[in-house]
PDB file of C-alpha atoms in Angstrom:
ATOM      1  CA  UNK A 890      90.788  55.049  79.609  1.00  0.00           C
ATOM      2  CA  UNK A 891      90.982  58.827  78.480  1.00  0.00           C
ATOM      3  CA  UNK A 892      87.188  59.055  79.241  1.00  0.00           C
ATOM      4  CA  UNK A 893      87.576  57.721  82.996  1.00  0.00           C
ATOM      5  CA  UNK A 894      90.416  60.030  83.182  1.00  0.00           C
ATOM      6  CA  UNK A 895      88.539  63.225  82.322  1.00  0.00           C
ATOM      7  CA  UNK A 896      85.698  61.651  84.586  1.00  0.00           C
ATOM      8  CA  UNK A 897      88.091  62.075  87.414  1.00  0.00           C
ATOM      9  CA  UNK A 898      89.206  65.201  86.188  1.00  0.00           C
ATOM     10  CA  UNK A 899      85.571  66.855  86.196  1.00  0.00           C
ATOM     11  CA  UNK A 900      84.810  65.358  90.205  1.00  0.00           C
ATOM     12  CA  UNK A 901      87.492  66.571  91.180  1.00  0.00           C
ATOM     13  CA  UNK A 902      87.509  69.765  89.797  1.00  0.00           C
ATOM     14  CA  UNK A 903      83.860  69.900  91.148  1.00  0.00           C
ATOM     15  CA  UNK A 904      84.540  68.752  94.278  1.00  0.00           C
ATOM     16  CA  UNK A 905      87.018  71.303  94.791  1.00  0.00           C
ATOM     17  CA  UNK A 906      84.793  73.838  93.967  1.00  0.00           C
ATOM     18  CA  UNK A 907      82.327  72.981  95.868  1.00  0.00           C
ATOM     19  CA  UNK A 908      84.497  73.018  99.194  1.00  0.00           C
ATOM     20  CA  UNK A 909      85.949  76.245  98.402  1.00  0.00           C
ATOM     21  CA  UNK A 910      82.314  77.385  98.470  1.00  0.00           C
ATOM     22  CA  UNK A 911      81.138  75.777 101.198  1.00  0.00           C
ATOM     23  CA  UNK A 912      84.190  77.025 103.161  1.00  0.00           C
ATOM     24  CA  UNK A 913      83.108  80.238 102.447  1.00  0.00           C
ATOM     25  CA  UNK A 914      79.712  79.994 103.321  1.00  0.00           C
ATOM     26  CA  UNK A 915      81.071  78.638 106.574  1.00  0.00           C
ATOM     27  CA  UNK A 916      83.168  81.589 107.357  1.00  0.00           C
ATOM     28  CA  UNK A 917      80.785  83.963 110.127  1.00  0.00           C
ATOM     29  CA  UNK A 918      79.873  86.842 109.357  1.00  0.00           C
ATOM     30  CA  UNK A 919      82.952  89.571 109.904  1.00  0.00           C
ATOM     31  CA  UNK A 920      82.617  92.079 112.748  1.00  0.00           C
ATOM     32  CA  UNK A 921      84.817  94.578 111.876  1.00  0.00           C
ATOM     33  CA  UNK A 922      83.446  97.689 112.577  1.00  0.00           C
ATOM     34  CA  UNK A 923      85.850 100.965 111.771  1.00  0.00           C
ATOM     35  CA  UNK A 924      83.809 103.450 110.170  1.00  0.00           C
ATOM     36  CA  UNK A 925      84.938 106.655 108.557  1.00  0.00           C
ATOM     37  CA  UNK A 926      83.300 109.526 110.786  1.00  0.00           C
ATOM     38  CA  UNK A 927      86.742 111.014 111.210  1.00  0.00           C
ATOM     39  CA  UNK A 928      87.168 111.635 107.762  1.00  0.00           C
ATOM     40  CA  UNK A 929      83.744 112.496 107.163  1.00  0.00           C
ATOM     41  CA  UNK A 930      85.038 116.764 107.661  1.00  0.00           C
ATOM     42  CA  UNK A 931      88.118 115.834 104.781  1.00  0.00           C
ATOM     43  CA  UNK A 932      88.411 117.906 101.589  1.00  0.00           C
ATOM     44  CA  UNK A 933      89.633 116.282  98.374  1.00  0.00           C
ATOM     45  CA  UNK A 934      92.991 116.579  97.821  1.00  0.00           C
ATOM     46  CA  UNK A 935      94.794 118.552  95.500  1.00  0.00           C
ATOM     47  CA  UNK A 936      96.095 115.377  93.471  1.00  0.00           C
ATOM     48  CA  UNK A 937      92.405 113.027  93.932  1.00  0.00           C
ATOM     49  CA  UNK A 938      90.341 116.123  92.224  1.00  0.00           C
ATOM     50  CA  UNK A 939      86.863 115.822  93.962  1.00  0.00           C
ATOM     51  CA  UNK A 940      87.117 111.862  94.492  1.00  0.00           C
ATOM     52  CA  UNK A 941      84.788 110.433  97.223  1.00  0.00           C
ATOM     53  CA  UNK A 942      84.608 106.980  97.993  1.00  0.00           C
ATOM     54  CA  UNK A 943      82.490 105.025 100.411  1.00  0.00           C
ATOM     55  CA  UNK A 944      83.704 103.766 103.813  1.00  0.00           C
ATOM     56  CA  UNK A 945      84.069  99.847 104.059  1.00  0.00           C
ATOM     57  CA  UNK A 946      81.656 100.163 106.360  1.00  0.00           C
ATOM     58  CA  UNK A 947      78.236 101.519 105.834  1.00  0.00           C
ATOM     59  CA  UNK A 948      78.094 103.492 102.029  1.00  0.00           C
ATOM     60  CA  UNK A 949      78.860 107.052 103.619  1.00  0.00           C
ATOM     61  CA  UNK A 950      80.806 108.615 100.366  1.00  0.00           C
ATOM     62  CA  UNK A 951      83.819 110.660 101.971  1.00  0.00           C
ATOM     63  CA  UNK A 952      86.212 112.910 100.128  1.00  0.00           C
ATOM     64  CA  UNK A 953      90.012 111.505  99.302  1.00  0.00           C
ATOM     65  CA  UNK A 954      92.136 113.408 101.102  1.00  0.00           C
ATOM     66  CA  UNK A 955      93.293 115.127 104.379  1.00  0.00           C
ATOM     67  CA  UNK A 956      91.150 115.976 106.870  1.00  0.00           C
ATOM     68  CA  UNK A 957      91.487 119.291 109.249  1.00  0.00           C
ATOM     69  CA  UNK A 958      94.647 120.096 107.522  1.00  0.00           C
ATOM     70  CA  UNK A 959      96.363 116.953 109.231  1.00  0.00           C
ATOM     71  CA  UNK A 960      98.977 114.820 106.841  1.00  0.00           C
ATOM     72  CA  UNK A 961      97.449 111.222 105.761  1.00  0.00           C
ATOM     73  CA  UNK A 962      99.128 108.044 104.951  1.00  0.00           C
ATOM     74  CA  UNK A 963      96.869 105.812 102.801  1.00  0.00           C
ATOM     75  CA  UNK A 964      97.715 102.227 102.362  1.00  0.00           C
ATOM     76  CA  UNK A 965      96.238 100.726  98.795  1.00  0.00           C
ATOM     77  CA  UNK A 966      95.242  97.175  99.438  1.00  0.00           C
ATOM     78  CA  UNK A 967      93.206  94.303  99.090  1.00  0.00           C
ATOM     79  CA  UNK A 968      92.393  90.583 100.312  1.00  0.00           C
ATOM     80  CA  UNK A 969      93.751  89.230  97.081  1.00  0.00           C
ATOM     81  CA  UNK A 970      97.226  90.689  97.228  1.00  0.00           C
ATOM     82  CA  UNK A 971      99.865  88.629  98.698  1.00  0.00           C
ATOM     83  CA  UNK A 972     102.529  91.496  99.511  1.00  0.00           C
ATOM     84  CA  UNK A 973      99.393  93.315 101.294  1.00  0.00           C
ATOM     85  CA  UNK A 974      98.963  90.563 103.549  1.00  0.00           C
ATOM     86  CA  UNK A 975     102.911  90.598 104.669  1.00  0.00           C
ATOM     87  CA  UNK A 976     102.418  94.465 104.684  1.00  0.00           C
ATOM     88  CA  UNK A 977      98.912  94.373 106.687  1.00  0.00           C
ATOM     89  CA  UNK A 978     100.440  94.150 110.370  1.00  0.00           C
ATOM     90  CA  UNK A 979     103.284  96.841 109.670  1.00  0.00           C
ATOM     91  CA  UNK A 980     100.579  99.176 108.752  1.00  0.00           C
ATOM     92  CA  UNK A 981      98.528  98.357 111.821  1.00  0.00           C
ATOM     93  CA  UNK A 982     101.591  99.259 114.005  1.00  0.00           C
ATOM     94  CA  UNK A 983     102.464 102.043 112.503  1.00  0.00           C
ATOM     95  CA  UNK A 984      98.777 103.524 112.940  1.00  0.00           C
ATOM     96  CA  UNK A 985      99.098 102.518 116.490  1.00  0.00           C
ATOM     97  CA  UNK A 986     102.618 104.658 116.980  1.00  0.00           C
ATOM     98  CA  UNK A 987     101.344 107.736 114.761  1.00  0.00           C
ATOM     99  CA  UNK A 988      98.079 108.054 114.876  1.00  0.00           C
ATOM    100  CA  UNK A 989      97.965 111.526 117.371  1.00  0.00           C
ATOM    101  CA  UNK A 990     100.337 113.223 114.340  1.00  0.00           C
ATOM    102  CA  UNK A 991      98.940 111.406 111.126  1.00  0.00           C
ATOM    103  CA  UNK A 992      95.594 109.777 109.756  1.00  0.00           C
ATOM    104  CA  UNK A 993      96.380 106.551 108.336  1.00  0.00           C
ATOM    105  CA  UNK A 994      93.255 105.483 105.670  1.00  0.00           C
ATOM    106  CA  UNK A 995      92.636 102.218 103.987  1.00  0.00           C
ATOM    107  CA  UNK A 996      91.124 102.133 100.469  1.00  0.00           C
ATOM    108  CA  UNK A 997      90.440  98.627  99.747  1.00  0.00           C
ATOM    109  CA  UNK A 998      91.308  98.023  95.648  1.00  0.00           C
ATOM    110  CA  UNK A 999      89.396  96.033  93.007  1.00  0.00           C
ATOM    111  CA  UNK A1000      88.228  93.431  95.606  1.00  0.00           C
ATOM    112  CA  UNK A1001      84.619  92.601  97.087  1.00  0.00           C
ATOM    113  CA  UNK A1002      82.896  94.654 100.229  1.00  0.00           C
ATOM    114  CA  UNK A1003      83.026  90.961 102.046  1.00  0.00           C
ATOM    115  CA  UNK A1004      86.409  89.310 101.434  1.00  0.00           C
ATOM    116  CA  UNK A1005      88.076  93.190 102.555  1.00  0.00           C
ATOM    117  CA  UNK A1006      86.166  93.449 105.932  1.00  0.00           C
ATOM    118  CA  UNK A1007      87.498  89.736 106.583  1.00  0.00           C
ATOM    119  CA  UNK A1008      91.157  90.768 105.936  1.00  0.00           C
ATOM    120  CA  UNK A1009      90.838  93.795 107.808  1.00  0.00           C
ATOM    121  CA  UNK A1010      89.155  91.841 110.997  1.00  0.00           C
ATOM    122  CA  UNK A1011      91.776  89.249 110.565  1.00  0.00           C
ATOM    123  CA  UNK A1012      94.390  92.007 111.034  1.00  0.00           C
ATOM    124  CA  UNK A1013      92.503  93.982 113.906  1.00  0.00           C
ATOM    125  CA  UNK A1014      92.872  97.005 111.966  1.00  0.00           C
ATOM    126  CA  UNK A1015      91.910 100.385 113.845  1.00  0.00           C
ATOM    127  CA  UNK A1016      92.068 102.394 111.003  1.00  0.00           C
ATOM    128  CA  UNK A1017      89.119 103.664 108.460  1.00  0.00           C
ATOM    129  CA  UNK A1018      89.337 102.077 105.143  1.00  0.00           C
ATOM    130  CA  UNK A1019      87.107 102.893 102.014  1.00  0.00           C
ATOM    131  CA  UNK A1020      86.318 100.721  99.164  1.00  0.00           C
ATOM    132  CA  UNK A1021      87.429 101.592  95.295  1.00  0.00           C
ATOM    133  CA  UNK A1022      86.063  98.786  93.121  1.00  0.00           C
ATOM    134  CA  UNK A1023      87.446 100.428  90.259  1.00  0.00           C
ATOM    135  CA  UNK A1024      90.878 101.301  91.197  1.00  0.00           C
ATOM    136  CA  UNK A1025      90.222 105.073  90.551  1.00  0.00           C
ATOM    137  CA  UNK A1026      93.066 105.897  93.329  1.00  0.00           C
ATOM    138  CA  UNK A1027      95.471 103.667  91.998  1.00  0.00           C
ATOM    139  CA  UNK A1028      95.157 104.998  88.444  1.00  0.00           C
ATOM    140  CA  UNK A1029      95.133 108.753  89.183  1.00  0.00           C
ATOM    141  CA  UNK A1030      98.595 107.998  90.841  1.00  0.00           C
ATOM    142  CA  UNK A1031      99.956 106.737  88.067  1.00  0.00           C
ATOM    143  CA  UNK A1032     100.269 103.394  89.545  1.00  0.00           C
ATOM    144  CA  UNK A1033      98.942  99.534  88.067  1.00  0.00           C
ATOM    145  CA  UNK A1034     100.067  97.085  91.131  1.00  0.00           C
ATOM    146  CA  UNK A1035      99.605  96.785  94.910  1.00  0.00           C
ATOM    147  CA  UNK A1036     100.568  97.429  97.382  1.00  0.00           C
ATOM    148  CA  UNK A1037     101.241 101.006  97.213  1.00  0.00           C
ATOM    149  CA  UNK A1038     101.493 103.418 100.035  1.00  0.00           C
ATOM    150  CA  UNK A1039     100.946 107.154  99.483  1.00  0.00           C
ATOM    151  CA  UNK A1040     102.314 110.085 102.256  1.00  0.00           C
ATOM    152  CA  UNK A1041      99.942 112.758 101.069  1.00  0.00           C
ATOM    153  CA  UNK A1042     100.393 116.338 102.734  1.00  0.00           C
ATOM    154  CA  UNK A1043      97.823 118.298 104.706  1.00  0.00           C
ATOM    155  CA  UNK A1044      97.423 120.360 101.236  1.00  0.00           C
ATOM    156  CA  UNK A1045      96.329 116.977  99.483  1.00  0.00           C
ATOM    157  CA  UNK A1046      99.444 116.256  97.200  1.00  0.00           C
ATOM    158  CA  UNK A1047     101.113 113.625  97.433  1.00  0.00           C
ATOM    159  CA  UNK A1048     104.780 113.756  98.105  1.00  0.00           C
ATOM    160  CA  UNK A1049     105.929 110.208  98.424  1.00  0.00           C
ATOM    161  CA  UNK A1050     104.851 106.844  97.518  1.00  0.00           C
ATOM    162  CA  UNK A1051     106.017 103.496  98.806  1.00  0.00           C
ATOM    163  CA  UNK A1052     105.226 100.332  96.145  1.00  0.00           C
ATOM    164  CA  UNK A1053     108.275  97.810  97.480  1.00  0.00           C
ATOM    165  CA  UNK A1054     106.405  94.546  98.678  1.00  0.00           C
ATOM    166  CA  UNK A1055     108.435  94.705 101.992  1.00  0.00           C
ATOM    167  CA  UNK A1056     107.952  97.497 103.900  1.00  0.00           C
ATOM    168  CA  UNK A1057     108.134  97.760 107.528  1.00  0.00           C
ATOM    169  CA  UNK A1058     106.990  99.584 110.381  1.00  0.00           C
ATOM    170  CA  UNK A1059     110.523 101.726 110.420  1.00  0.00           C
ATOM    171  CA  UNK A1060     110.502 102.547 106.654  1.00  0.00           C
ATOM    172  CA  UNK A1061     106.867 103.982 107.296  1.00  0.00           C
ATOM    173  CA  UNK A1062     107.771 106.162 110.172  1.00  0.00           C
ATOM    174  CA  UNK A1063     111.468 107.053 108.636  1.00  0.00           C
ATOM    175  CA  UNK A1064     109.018 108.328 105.947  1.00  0.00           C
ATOM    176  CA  UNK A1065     106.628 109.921 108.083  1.00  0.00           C
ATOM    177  CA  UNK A1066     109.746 111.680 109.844  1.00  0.00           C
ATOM    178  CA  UNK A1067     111.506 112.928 106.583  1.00  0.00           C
ATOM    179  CA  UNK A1068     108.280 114.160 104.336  1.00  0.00           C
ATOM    180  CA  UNK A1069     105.513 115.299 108.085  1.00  0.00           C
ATOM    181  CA  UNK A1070     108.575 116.222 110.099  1.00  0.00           C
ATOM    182  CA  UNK A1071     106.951 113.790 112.486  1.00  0.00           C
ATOM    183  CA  UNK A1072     109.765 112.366 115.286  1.00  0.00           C
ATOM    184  CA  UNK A1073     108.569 109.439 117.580  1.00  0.00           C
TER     185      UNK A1073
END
């Protein structure tokens, strides 16, 4: 009896292993296309040293930080993270509303090239985002979860930084308003 029971065990287990893969495999290829030529003129910010990372797209390294003396926003994330999903479309929006007075940057954390250009097709993000397999951002903030949002100024420090699992649209631009003096 306990062998037929850990026979059952093992095809299942198997079986749903093997759908999970062949799901994936079924997925299409993700068009998402937002490269990082804007940032490409950035300097590394004061608090990110001389950090580069490369762009989701493509593997053109670009300097963390702001770019033609403009404020940045820059939303920590990846596919795996639950909160990030729920936080995903607020950021989107908020791009959308800001984007004339503040870059808004994605750097994709601890997660693979292919399962972060799904996520951000799946949200229609318009917004650059670069990759950091090893987490390098979130650890020279001091910081060990996601999501995390920094408001870094247009001298490269950062001078607030949003980790709550929640936040919405208004809490980004009530930040953007009190830290960038920025007034929709």
């Amino acid at each position: 009896m306990r062998r037929a029971c850990a026979a059952v065990l093992a095809v299942s287990l198997l079986a749903a292993c093997a759908s999970d893969t062949a799901e994936e495999a079924s997925q299409p290829e993700p068009q998402w296309h937002v490269d990082c030529e804007d940032l490409a003129g950035g300097r590394a910010g004061d608090d990110f040293g001389d950090m580069t990372l490369p762009c989701l797209v493509g593997d053109t390294a670009v300097a963390v930080g702001p770019v033609e003396g403009r404020p940045m926003v820059i939303s920590l994330w990846a596919s795996w993270c639950g909160p990030c999903v729920t936080e995903a479309p607020e950021v989107q929006r908020f791009h959308e509303l800001i984007e004339e007075h503040v870059d808004v940057v994605g750097v994709n954390t601890q997660d693979t090239r292919e399962h972060a250009l799904h996520f951000a097709e799946h949200f229609e993000w318009t917004f650059p985002s670069l990759v950091d397999e090893r987490g390098e951002v979130l650890r020279t903030q001091g910081l060990t979860a996601l999501p995390a949002i920094l408001f870094v100024d247009e001298d490269g420090v950062t001078v607030e930084t949003l980790t709550a699992a929640d936040v919405t649209t208004d809490d980004l631009l009530a930040e953007a308003e009190e830290h960038f003096g920025v007034i929709l």
